[in-house]
Amino acid sequence: MAETPPLSIPSHARVVIIGGGVVGVSALYHLAKAGWRDCVLLEKNELTAGSTWHAAGNVPTFSTSWSVMNMQRYSTELYRGLGAAVGYPMNYHVTGSIRLAHSRERMQEFARARGMGRYQGMALDVLGVDEIRGRYPFVETHDLMGALYDPADGDIDPAQLTQALAKGARDMGAAILRFTPATGVSRVNGEWLVHTAKGDIRCEIVVNAAGYYAQRVSDWFVPYGGRRVPMVVMSHQYLLSEPIAEIEAWSREVGHKLPLLRDVDVSYYLRQEKGGFNLGPYERNCRAHWASPDDPLPEDFSFQLFPDDLDRLEPYIVDAMARVPLLGTAGISKVINGPIPYAPDGNPLIGPMPGVPNAFEACVFTFGIAQAGGAGKVLAEWVTEGATEWDMWSCDPRRFTAYADQDYCVAKGMEVYGHEYGMQFPHARWPAGADRRSSPVHDRVKALGGQFGAYNGWERANWFAGPGDDLSWEASQTWSRRGPWEARIRAECEAVRDGVGVLDLPGFSRFELSGAGAGDWLRGMVAGGLPKEGRVSLGYFADQRGRIQTEMSVLNHGGDRFTLITASVAQWHDFEWLKAHLLPGLVLEDHSGLRDTLIVTGPKARELFAAIGDADWSLPWLSFQNGMVAGRRCDLLRVSFAGELGWEIHALHEDMPAIYAAVLGAGAVPFGMFALNSLRIEKGYRAWKVDLSSDYSLLEGGLERFVKLDKPAFTGRAALLAEQQRGVRKRFVTLKVAAGDCDAPYMSTLWHQGQVVGEITSGAWGYRVNASVALGMLRADLAVPGTALEVEIYGERFAAVVQEEKPMWDPANQRIRA
Ligand SMILES: Cc1cc2nc3c(=O)[nH]c(=O)nc-3n(C[C@H](O)[C@H](O)[C@H](O)COP(=O)(O)OP(=O)(O)OC[C@H]3O[C@@H](n4cnc5c(N)ncnc54)[C@H](O)[C@@H]3O)c2cc1C
């Protein structure tokens, strides 16, 4: 083990990282690599004392999230060369892995991951049943459909990995203080003081990398605007078997270890550990620890484990013995039962600490060994550049807002752990943690057949079921658009096309901006112009690189007063983006959730409002006014994300039941989020963090008409000007796809003459245009109407044609302007 020379507490550092697990140390290494050497890591015990020391050390690349796959891929690439780069050799076995499939849907999931993996430069492969035993001779295959082979998978010694990163960081000048717990923080004159028993360290930036202690550390930041980290600690066990002669002999003969085996439909991993096995199940009847007042988090748990609890694992052990019968020939030599933190969606928290200046999080890692390399890179980019190379919303701490309280975290953490390898089907809803926030008309929506999903904790109907619809969990376990919802979504879209529909949309994020000079300031934030008084327009916000940060509807009330409306999930992200740049004297308030919203849209919308409302229904598209509906006061915005004539009604909660009842009574047909998704894709309207991600610039995103490069100054202007001069690499396109039963999911690859030339960002069936429609990013030279491409959808390629650069539905916007 590399010895640290005795270090006294420095009085100052640029960054202090709290926590010396693999993640904190990787963050330190990457900061030092970026030239930030004046950084200090505090570890309360010895490095790795938290979850890291006992981790199994599996290093998969597989993920169905593009960004998480990117992070894990980067880790494998880093780990391969790390020992040599820092002069600290370590045990890293790149054995490859085999994921077994028991169903057609699982094979489709694998095919999709293969497509994404290949796009990232990895040679993932789908194996037929006959090919599995060629790679893994000891496995029973009679009941399988196939497998996914990941050649980059393997296992690493977590302690050696941490020490190698620590050596690299120290060699570059960073400091690691072991046996030095941080005990609190204070903010003095715009700097942090991190307290320790040995003295205080003054620093610009603090990083919470405290593993399963992250919640406790986050509590120190609450007085400075922070919140409790949303997490729960689960217990995870793996067991090690005695050596097995056949395995030892096989390994000797072929000169390498068996690939790592994952039976994801049953829910365990099985790895060769020396001459025996390491079996690690994610059991359904799992156990959360330290999650209630009668089971408090201990002051110190360094290098400790929970007592074994093999009863919970029994069905999985029995299954694994049937799958690899050799496992049953050996006794168990050791059981490891350790704490593992879970965020409510199973992804870690990496990025700015919500609400707190100059503080970041790199914690709540469920797969911290596999992700530490990439996480260190991402964290260092956040700290040193304020932006990351890859869009990392999947791991951004701001994706959980105030709804994610402890009960929610426990419920979701248990659900995610128990379905660690579960498939994320587009029409399925995981049941735990539902009903955190509901609209004032929730019960009415439910009574109408609403099938809900959660959006920033708000329950919204995804679709409306009718009598006899199969609402079982099993019916939702498909990638296909076909299912009980299909006929309903079609009818909902047709109602919006031919008559009028209503969608209850609680939880829009809504910010109020005012103060002398508010307009001038906002003009410097958005890339385009501002709306005139009484008008609404879309404002696009770029970062310094010209990349898309967000999109908001801007309402100009006159007198330097504006309302900014943005996606529900964007609430904390967007508020912080504005707040971070706000000029003194301006007032910005978060009014999200204070009002409820209905979208009322369709060619008969005006008739409907004329019957139940009192306002000037002749005001044009992109106007707003205060008016009355059903005798209640409300704001009426003449916009429609569905692309038809329509208004958004924004009203106080207490007024919404009467308004909703009147809208329904006047003949509006309820429609849901799935219909809205289909309708907006037909119009080429982009969705935040799907089509509008920071992976793309505003120009790549095809948003030129919202960019005024002739404006004197706005964030990102220089970068966009430079990009305009050299030309964009990729361009946003709409595609008509000759799809089968499945529409193109996020990050399906686009092919042209045998090469991958782009990716899909959204896809859905368009019921008005009667075709599968996809939005995506395509190599700029091919982004020409009429170009014939292929889209790879769950492993199969389908013909696709680039459309004109205008909406497929109502290209001249006549219906919306009507
Ligand atoms: C049985 C088991 C098997 C696992 N197997 C795998 C696997 O195969 N692959 C994989 O990728 N992941 C695996 N994991 C998960 C993995 O162990 C964690 O994701 C990872 O170790 C998290 O690293 P970390 O640095 O975030 O946290 P930790 O390793 O917990 O480090 C946090 C550190 O912060 C320190 N600290 C806390 N409070 C303070 C303070 N106030 N001041 C100073 N220091 C403080 C702690 O002492 C600790 O050392 C496994 C987990 C378990 C339980």
PDB file of N, CA and C in Angstrom, residues 620-693:
ATOM      1  N   PRO A 620     -54.049  36.595 -31.144  1.00  0.00           N
ATOM      2  CA  PRO A 620     -53.329  35.652 -32.015  1.00  0.00           C
ATOM      3  C   PRO A 620     -52.488  34.619 -31.250  1.00  0.00           C
ATOM      4  N   TRP A 621     -52.039  33.681 -32.037  1.00  0.00           N
ATOM      5  CA  TRP A 621     -51.065  32.681 -31.571  1.00  0.00           C
ATOM      6  C   TRP A 621     -49.908  33.416 -30.894  1.00  0.00           C
ATOM      7  N   LEU A 622     -49.401  32.867 -29.806  1.00  0.00           N
ATOM      8  CA  LEU A 622     -48.279  33.427 -29.042  1.00  0.00           C
ATOM      9  C   LEU A 622     -48.645  34.728 -28.313  1.00  0.00           C
ATOM     10  N   SER A 623     -49.935  34.831 -27.929  1.00  0.00           N
ATOM     11  CA  SER A 623     -50.341  35.944 -27.068  1.00  0.00           C
ATOM     12  C   SER A 623     -50.773  35.352 -25.728  1.00  0.00           C
ATOM     13  N   PHE A 624     -50.912  36.189 -24.729  1.00  0.00           N
ATOM     14  CA  PHE A 624     -51.514  35.726 -23.479  1.00  0.00           C
ATOM     15  C   PHE A 624     -52.352  36.841 -22.868  1.00  0.00           C
ATOM     16  N   GLN A 625     -53.267  36.434 -22.031  1.00  0.00           N
ATOM     17  CA  GLN A 625     -54.170  37.409 -21.401  1.00  0.00           C
ATOM     18  C   GLN A 625     -54.697  36.806 -20.117  1.00  0.00           C
ATOM     19  N   ASN A 626     -55.230  37.677 -19.293  1.00  0.00           N
ATOM     20  CA  ASN A 626     -55.920  37.207 -18.112  1.00  0.00           C
ATOM     21  C   ASN A 626     -57.401  37.188 -18.458  1.00  0.00           C
ATOM     22  N   GLY A 627     -58.080  36.096 -18.145  1.00  0.00           N
ATOM     23  CA  GLY A 627     -59.497  36.020 -18.506  1.00  0.00           C
ATOM     24  C   GLY A 627     -60.253  35.158 -17.524  1.00  0.00           C
ATOM     25  N   MET A 628     -61.453  34.776 -17.915  1.00  0.00           N
ATOM     26  CA  MET A 628     -62.289  33.957 -17.042  1.00  0.00           C
ATOM     27  C   MET A 628     -62.670  32.686 -17.795  1.00  0.00           C
ATOM     28  N   VAL A 629     -62.622  31.577 -17.080  1.00  0.00           N
ATOM     29  CA  VAL A 629     -63.196  30.333 -17.599  1.00  0.00           C
ATOM     30  C   VAL A 629     -64.013  29.749 -16.463  1.00  0.00           C
ATOM     31  N   ALA A 630     -65.237  29.373 -16.775  1.00  0.00           N
ATOM     32  CA  ALA A 630     -66.157  28.842 -15.757  1.00  0.00           C
ATOM     33  C   ALA A 630     -66.267  29.791 -14.562  1.00  0.00           C
ATOM     34  N   GLY A 631     -66.206  31.059 -14.829  1.00  0.00           N
ATOM     35  CA  GLY A 631     -66.347  32.045 -13.756  1.00  0.00           C
ATOM     36  C   GLY A 631     -65.109  32.182 -12.877  1.00  0.00           C
ATOM     37  N   ARG A 632     -64.020  31.532 -13.272  1.00  0.00           N
ATOM     38  CA  ARG A 632     -62.786  31.621 -12.463  1.00  0.00           C
ATOM     39  C   ARG A 632     -61.716  32.355 -13.258  1.00  0.00           C
ATOM     40  N   ARG A 633     -60.930  33.131 -12.510  1.00  0.00           N
ATOM     41  CA  ARG A 633     -59.879  33.916 -13.142  1.00  0.00           C
ATOM     42  C   ARG A 633     -58.708  32.992 -13.504  1.00  0.00           C
ATOM     43  N   CYS A 634     -58.097  33.238 -14.654  1.00  0.00           N
ATOM     44  CA  CYS A 634     -56.948  32.413 -15.047  1.00  0.00           C
ATOM     45  C   CYS A 634     -56.120  33.142 -16.102  1.00  0.00           C
ATOM     46  N   ASP A 635     -54.897  32.672 -16.278  1.00  0.00           N
ATOM     47  CA  ASP A 635     -54.075  33.156 -17.386  1.00  0.00           C
ATOM     48  C   ASP A 635     -54.298  32.229 -18.573  1.00  0.00           C
ATOM     49  N   LEU A 636     -54.413  32.823 -19.725  1.00  0.00           N
ATOM     50  CA  LEU A 636     -54.690  32.045 -20.944  1.00  0.00           C
ATOM     51  C   LEU A 636     -53.567  32.297 -21.937  1.00  0.00           C
ATOM     52  N   LEU A 637     -52.826  31.267 -22.253  1.00  0.00           N
ATOM     53  CA  LEU A 637     -51.703  31.401 -23.197  1.00  0.00           C
ATOM     54  C   LEU A 637     -52.115  30.757 -24.504  1.00  0.00           C
ATOM     55  N   ARG A 638     -51.982  31.480 -25.577  1.00  0.00           N
ATOM     56  CA  ARG A 638     -52.371  30.888 -26.848  1.00  0.00           C
ATOM     57  C   ARG A 638     -51.178  30.170 -27.471  1.00  0.00           C
ATOM     58  N   VAL A 639     -50.924  28.983 -26.932  1.00  0.00           N
ATOM     59  CA  VAL A 639     -49.838  28.135 -27.439  1.00  0.00           C
ATOM     60  C   VAL A 639     -50.358  26.700 -27.414  1.00  0.00           C
ATOM     61  N   SER A 640     -49.717  25.822 -28.168  1.00  0.00           N
ATOM     62  CA  SER A 640     -50.102  24.411 -28.109  1.00  0.00           C
ATOM     63  C   SER A 640     -48.928  23.539 -28.491  1.00  0.00           C
ATOM     64  N   PHE A 641     -48.468  22.764 -27.534  1.00  0.00           N
ATOM     65  CA  PHE A 641     -47.368  21.827 -27.782  1.00  0.00           C
ATOM     66  C   PHE A 641     -47.857  20.676 -28.667  1.00  0.00           C
ATOM     67  N   ALA A 642     -49.188  20.589 -28.804  1.00  0.00           N
ATOM     68  CA  ALA A 642     -49.754  19.540 -29.651  1.00  0.00           C
ATOM     69  C   ALA A 642     -49.826  19.979 -31.107  1.00  0.00           C
ATOM     70  N   GLY A 643     -49.659  21.285 -31.342  1.00  0.00           N
ATOM     71  CA  GLY A 643     -49.645  21.756 -32.720  1.00  0.00           C
ATOM     72  C   GLY A 643     -51.023  21.946 -33.314  1.00  0.00           C
ATOM     73  N   GLU A 644     -52.008  22.286 -32.489  1.00  0.00           N
ATOM     74  CA  GLU A 644     -53.345  22.617 -32.989  1.00  0.00           C
ATOM     75  C   GLU A 644     -53.737  23.969 -32.389  1.00  0.00           C
ATOM     76  N   LEU A 645     -54.846  24.521 -32.857  1.00  0.00           N
ATOM     77  CA  LEU A 645     -55.388  25.692 -32.194  1.00  0.00           C
ATOM     78  C   LEU A 645     -55.545  25.355 -30.706  1.00  0.00           C
ATOM     79  N   GLY A 646     -55.170  26.256 -29.822  1.00  0.00           N
ATOM     80  CA  GLY A 646     -55.344  25.894 -28.416  1.00  0.00           C
ATOM     81  C   GLY A 646     -54.833  26.929 -27.447  1.00  0.00           C
ATOM     82  N   TRP A 647     -55.212  26.735 -26.200  1.00  0.00           N
ATOM     83  CA  TRP A 647     -54.794  27.616 -25.111  1.00  0.00           C
ATOM     84  C   TRP A 647     -54.301  26.751 -23.955  1.00  0.00           C
ATOM     85  N   GLU A 648     -53.361  27.299 -23.232  1.00  0.00           N
ATOM     86  CA  GLU A 648     -53.030  26.732 -21.919  1.00  0.00           C
ATOM     87  C   GLU A 648     -53.772  27.568 -20.897  1.00  0.00           C
ATOM     88  N   ILE A 649     -54.408  26.896 -19.936  1.00  0.00           N
ATOM     89  CA  ILE A 649     -55.067  27.606 -18.841  1.00  0.00           C
ATOM     90  C   ILE A 649     -54.189  27.434 -17.603  1.00  0.00           C
ATOM     91  N   HIS A 650     -53.742  28.527 -17.023  1.00  0.00           N
ATOM     92  CA  HIS A 650     -52.972  28.473 -15.774  1.00  0.00           C
ATOM     93  C   HIS A 650     -53.838  29.099 -14.688  1.00  0.00           C
ATOM     94  N   ALA A 651     -54.163  28.329 -13.673  1.00  0.00           N
ATOM     95  CA  ALA A 651     -55.096  28.835 -12.655  1.00  0.00           C
ATOM     96  C   ALA A 651     -54.696  28.341 -11.276  1.00  0.00           C
ATOM     97  N   LEU A 652     -55.233  29.013 -10.275  1.00  0.00           N
ATOM     98  CA  LEU A 652     -54.971  28.588  -8.895  1.00  0.00           C
ATOM     99  C   LEU A 652     -55.599  27.214  -8.662  1.00  0.00           C
ATOM    100  N   HIS A 653     -54.995  26.466  -7.741  1.00  0.00           N
ATOM    101  CA  HIS A 653     -55.480  25.106  -7.480  1.00  0.00           C
ATOM    102  C   HIS A 653     -56.965  25.089  -7.143  1.00  0.00           C
ATOM    103  N   GLU A 654     -57.374  26.047  -6.305  1.00  0.00           N
ATOM    104  CA  GLU A 654     -58.773  25.979  -5.852  1.00  0.00           C
ATOM    105  C   GLU A 654     -59.766  26.244  -6.996  1.00  0.00           C
ATOM    106  N   ASP A 655     -59.295  26.889  -8.043  1.00  0.00           N
ATOM    107  CA  ASP A 655     -60.207  27.191  -9.158  1.00  0.00           C
ATOM    108  C   ASP A 655     -60.232  26.083 -10.217  1.00  0.00           C
ATOM    109  N   MET A 656     -59.245  25.208 -10.175  1.00  0.00           N
ATOM    110  CA  MET A 656     -59.110  24.268 -11.294  1.00  0.00           C
ATOM    111  C   MET A 656     -60.227  23.227 -11.382  1.00  0.00           C
ATOM    112  N   PRO A 657     -60.735  22.691 -10.255  1.00  0.00           N
ATOM    113  CA  PRO A 657     -61.807  21.698 -10.411  1.00  0.00           C
ATOM    114  C   PRO A 657     -62.996  22.253 -11.213  1.00  0.00           C
ATOM    115  N   ALA A 658     -63.384  23.486 -10.941  1.00  0.00           N
ATOM    116  CA  ALA A 658     -64.529  24.053 -11.672  1.00  0.00           C
ATOM    117  C   ALA A 658     -64.167  24.242 -13.146  1.00  0.00           C
ATOM    118  N   ILE A 659     -62.952  24.693 -13.400  1.00  0.00           N
ATOM    119  CA  ILE A 659     -62.544  24.923 -14.792  1.00  0.00           C
ATOM    120  C   ILE A 659     -62.478  23.590 -15.547  1.00  0.00           C
ATOM    121  N   TYR A 660     -61.880  22.598 -14.913  1.00  0.00           N
ATOM    122  CA  TYR A 660     -61.735  21.292 -15.574  1.00  0.00           C
ATOM    123  C   TYR A 660     -63.117  20.700 -15.870  1.00  0.00           C
ATOM    124  N   ALA A 661     -64.007  20.811 -14.886  1.00  0.00           N
ATOM    125  CA  ALA A 661     -65.362  20.274 -15.080  1.00  0.00           C
ATOM    126  C   ALA A 661     -66.047  20.977 -16.248  1.00  0.00           C
ATOM    127  N   ALA A 662     -65.859  22.293 -16.338  1.00  0.00           N
ATOM    128  CA  ALA A 662     -66.514  23.039 -17.421  1.00  0.00           C
ATOM    129  C   ALA A 662     -65.921  22.650 -18.778  1.00  0.00           C
ATOM    130  N   VAL A 663     -64.596  22.486 -18.826  1.00  0.00           N
ATOM    131  CA  VAL A 663     -63.940  22.117 -20.088  1.00  0.00           C
ATOM    132  C   VAL A 663     -64.415  20.736 -20.543  1.00  0.00           C
ATOM    133  N   LEU A 664     -64.494  19.807 -19.602  1.00  0.00           N
ATOM    134  CA  LEU A 664     -64.999  18.469 -19.948  1.00  0.00           C
ATOM    135  C   LEU A 664     -66.472  18.542 -20.352  1.00  0.00           C
ATOM    136  N   GLY A 665     -67.227  19.326 -19.580  1.00  0.00           N
ATOM    137  CA  GLY A 665     -68.668  19.455 -19.854  1.00  0.00           C
ATOM    138  C   GLY A 665     -68.929  20.046 -21.221  1.00  0.00           C
ATOM    139  N   ALA A 666     -67.987  20.864 -21.703  1.00  0.00           N
ATOM    140  CA  ALA A 666     -68.164  21.483 -23.019  1.00  0.00           C
ATOM    141  C   ALA A 666     -67.669  20.565 -24.140  1.00  0.00           C
ATOM    142  N   GLY A 667     -67.286  19.347 -23.769  1.00  0.00           N
ATOM    143  CA  GLY A 667     -67.012  18.357 -24.813  1.00  0.00           C
ATOM    144  C   GLY A 667     -65.553  18.022 -25.061  1.00  0.00           C
ATOM    145  N   ALA A 668     -64.622  18.566 -24.249  1.00  0.00           N
ATOM    146  CA  ALA A 668     -63.214  18.223 -24.492  1.00  0.00           C
ATOM    147  C   ALA A 668     -62.958  16.771 -24.100  1.00  0.00           C
ATOM    148  N   VAL A 669     -62.143  16.110 -24.892  1.00  0.00           N
ATOM    149  CA  VAL A 669     -61.804  14.708 -24.643  1.00  0.00           C
ATOM    150  C   VAL A 669     -60.471  14.668 -23.897  1.00  0.00           C
ATOM    151  N   PRO A 670     -60.401  13.974 -22.745  1.00  0.00           N
ATOM    152  CA  PRO A 670     -59.124  13.934 -22.037  1.00  0.00           C
ATOM    153  C   PRO A 670     -58.066  13.162 -22.833  1.00  0.00           C
ATOM    154  N   PHE A 671     -56.887  13.720 -22.897  1.00  0.00           N
ATOM    155  CA  PHE A 671     -55.765  12.982 -23.515  1.00  0.00           C
ATOM    156  C   PHE A 671     -54.578  13.021 -22.567  1.00  0.00           C
ATOM    157  N   GLY A 672     -53.592  12.166 -22.842  1.00  0.00           N
ATOM    158  CA  GLY A 672     -52.498  11.984 -21.891  1.00  0.00           C
ATOM    159  C   GLY A 672     -51.137  12.344 -22.471  1.00  0.00           C
ATOM    160  N   MET A 673     -50.119  12.118 -21.672  1.00  0.00           N
ATOM    161  CA  MET A 673     -48.748  12.486 -22.042  1.00  0.00           C
ATOM    162  C   MET A 673     -48.239  11.680 -23.240  1.00  0.00           C
ATOM    163  N   PHE A 674     -48.693  10.434 -23.375  1.00  0.00           N
ATOM    164  CA  PHE A 674     -48.227   9.639 -24.521  1.00  0.00           C
ATOM    165  C   PHE A 674     -48.763  10.245 -25.823  1.00  0.00           C
ATOM    166  N   ALA A 675     -50.033  10.651 -25.797  1.00  0.00           N
ATOM    167  CA  ALA A 675     -50.586  11.306 -26.986  1.00  0.00           C
ATOM    168  C   ALA A 675     -49.832  12.612 -27.250  1.00  0.00           C
ATOM    169  N   LEU A 676     -49.592  13.371 -26.201  1.00  0.00           N
ATOM    170  CA  LEU A 676     -48.896  14.653 -26.379  1.00  0.00           C
ATOM    171  C   LEU A 676     -47.514  14.428 -26.999  1.00  0.00           C
ATOM    172  N   ASN A 677     -46.841  13.356 -26.570  1.00  0.00           N
ATOM    173  CA  ASN A 677     -45.517  13.059 -27.117  1.00  0.00           C
ATOM    174  C   ASN A 677     -45.604  12.786 -28.618  1.00  0.00           C
ATOM    175  N   SER A 678     -46.602  12.015 -28.990  1.00  0.00           N
ATOM    176  CA  SER A 678     -46.774  11.717 -30.412  1.00  0.00           C
ATOM    177  C   SER A 678     -47.092  12.999 -31.197  1.00  0.00           C
ATOM    178  N   LEU A 679     -47.975  13.821 -30.647  1.00  0.00           N
ATOM    179  CA  LEU A 679     -48.397  15.047 -31.340  1.00  0.00           C
ATOM    180  C   LEU A 679     -47.232  16.021 -31.504  1.00  0.00           C
ATOM    181  N   ARG A 680     -46.399  16.131 -30.451  1.00  0.00           N
ATOM    182  CA  ARG A 680     -45.308  17.119 -30.536  1.00  0.00           C
ATOM    183  C   ARG A 680     -44.207  16.618 -31.487  1.00  0.00           C
ATOM    184  N   ILE A 681     -44.024  15.318 -31.554  1.00  0.00           N
ATOM    185  CA  ILE A 681     -42.995  14.802 -32.463  1.00  0.00           C
ATOM    186  C   ILE A 681     -43.411  15.042 -33.915  1.00  0.00           C
ATOM    187  N   GLU A 682     -44.703  14.896 -34.206  1.00  0.00           N
ATOM    188  CA  GLU A 682     -45.176  15.195 -35.569  1.00  0.00           C
ATOM    189  C   GLU A 682     -44.928  16.656 -35.939  1.00  0.00           C
ATOM    190  N   LYS A 683     -44.873  17.504 -34.923  1.00  0.00           N
ATOM    191  CA  LYS A 683     -44.624  18.932 -35.185  1.00  0.00           C
ATOM    192  C   LYS A 683     -43.126  19.263 -35.130  1.00  0.00           C
ATOM    193  N   GLY A 684     -42.311  18.283 -34.796  1.00  0.00           N
ATOM    194  CA  GLY A 684     -40.870  18.545 -34.680  1.00  0.00           C
ATOM    195  C   GLY A 684     -40.531  19.371 -33.458  1.00  0.00           C
ATOM    196  N   TYR A 685     -41.427  19.414 -32.462  1.00  0.00           N
ATOM    197  CA  TYR A 685     -41.148  20.159 -31.238  1.00  0.00           C
ATOM    198  C   TYR A 685     -40.209  19.332 -30.360  1.00  0.00           C
ATOM    199  N   ARG A 686     -39.152  19.968 -29.887  1.00  0.00           N
ATOM    200  CA  ARG A 686     -38.136  19.244 -29.123  1.00  0.00           C
ATOM    201  C   ARG A 686     -38.517  19.139 -27.647  1.00  0.00           C
ATOM    202  N   ALA A 687     -38.069  18.057 -27.016  1.00  0.00           N
ATOM    203  CA  ALA A 687     -38.296  17.890 -25.579  1.00  0.00           C
ATOM    204  C   ALA A 687     -36.962  18.036 -24.852  1.00  0.00           C
ATOM    205  N   TRP A 688     -37.039  18.634 -23.649  1.00  0.00           N
ATOM    206  CA  TRP A 688     -35.827  18.929 -22.882  1.00  0.00           C
ATOM    207  C   TRP A 688     -35.141  17.645 -22.414  1.00  0.00           C
ATOM    208  N   LYS A 689     -33.852  17.620 -22.542  1.00  0.00           N
ATOM    209  CA  LYS A 689     -32.972  16.506 -22.156  1.00  0.00           C
ATOM    210  C   LYS A 689     -33.215  15.245 -22.968  1.00  0.00           C
ATOM    211  N   VAL A 690     -33.971  15.396 -24.025  1.00  0.00           N
ATOM    212  CA  VAL A 690     -34.114  14.289 -24.962  1.00  0.00           C
ATOM    213  C   VAL A 690     -33.529  14.803 -26.277  1.00  0.00           C
ATOM    214  N   ASP A 691     -34.310  15.677 -26.936  1.00  0.00           N
ATOM    215  CA  ASP A 691     -33.793  16.304 -28.164  1.00  0.00           C
ATOM    216  C   ASP A 691     -32.939  17.520 -27.803  1.00  0.00           C
ATOM    217  N   LEU A 692     -33.298  18.157 -26.693  1.00  0.00           N
ATOM    218  CA  LEU A 692     -32.582  19.371 -26.282  1.00  0.00           C
ATOM    219  C   LEU A 692     -31.593  19.030 -25.186  1.00  0.00           C
ATOM    220  N   SER A 693     -30.451  18.451 -25.559  1.00  0.00           N
ATOM    221  CA  SER A 693     -29.471  18.088 -24.535  1.00  0.00           C
ATOM    222  C   SER A 693     -28.212  18.910 -24.754  1.00  0.00           C
TER     223      SER A 693
END
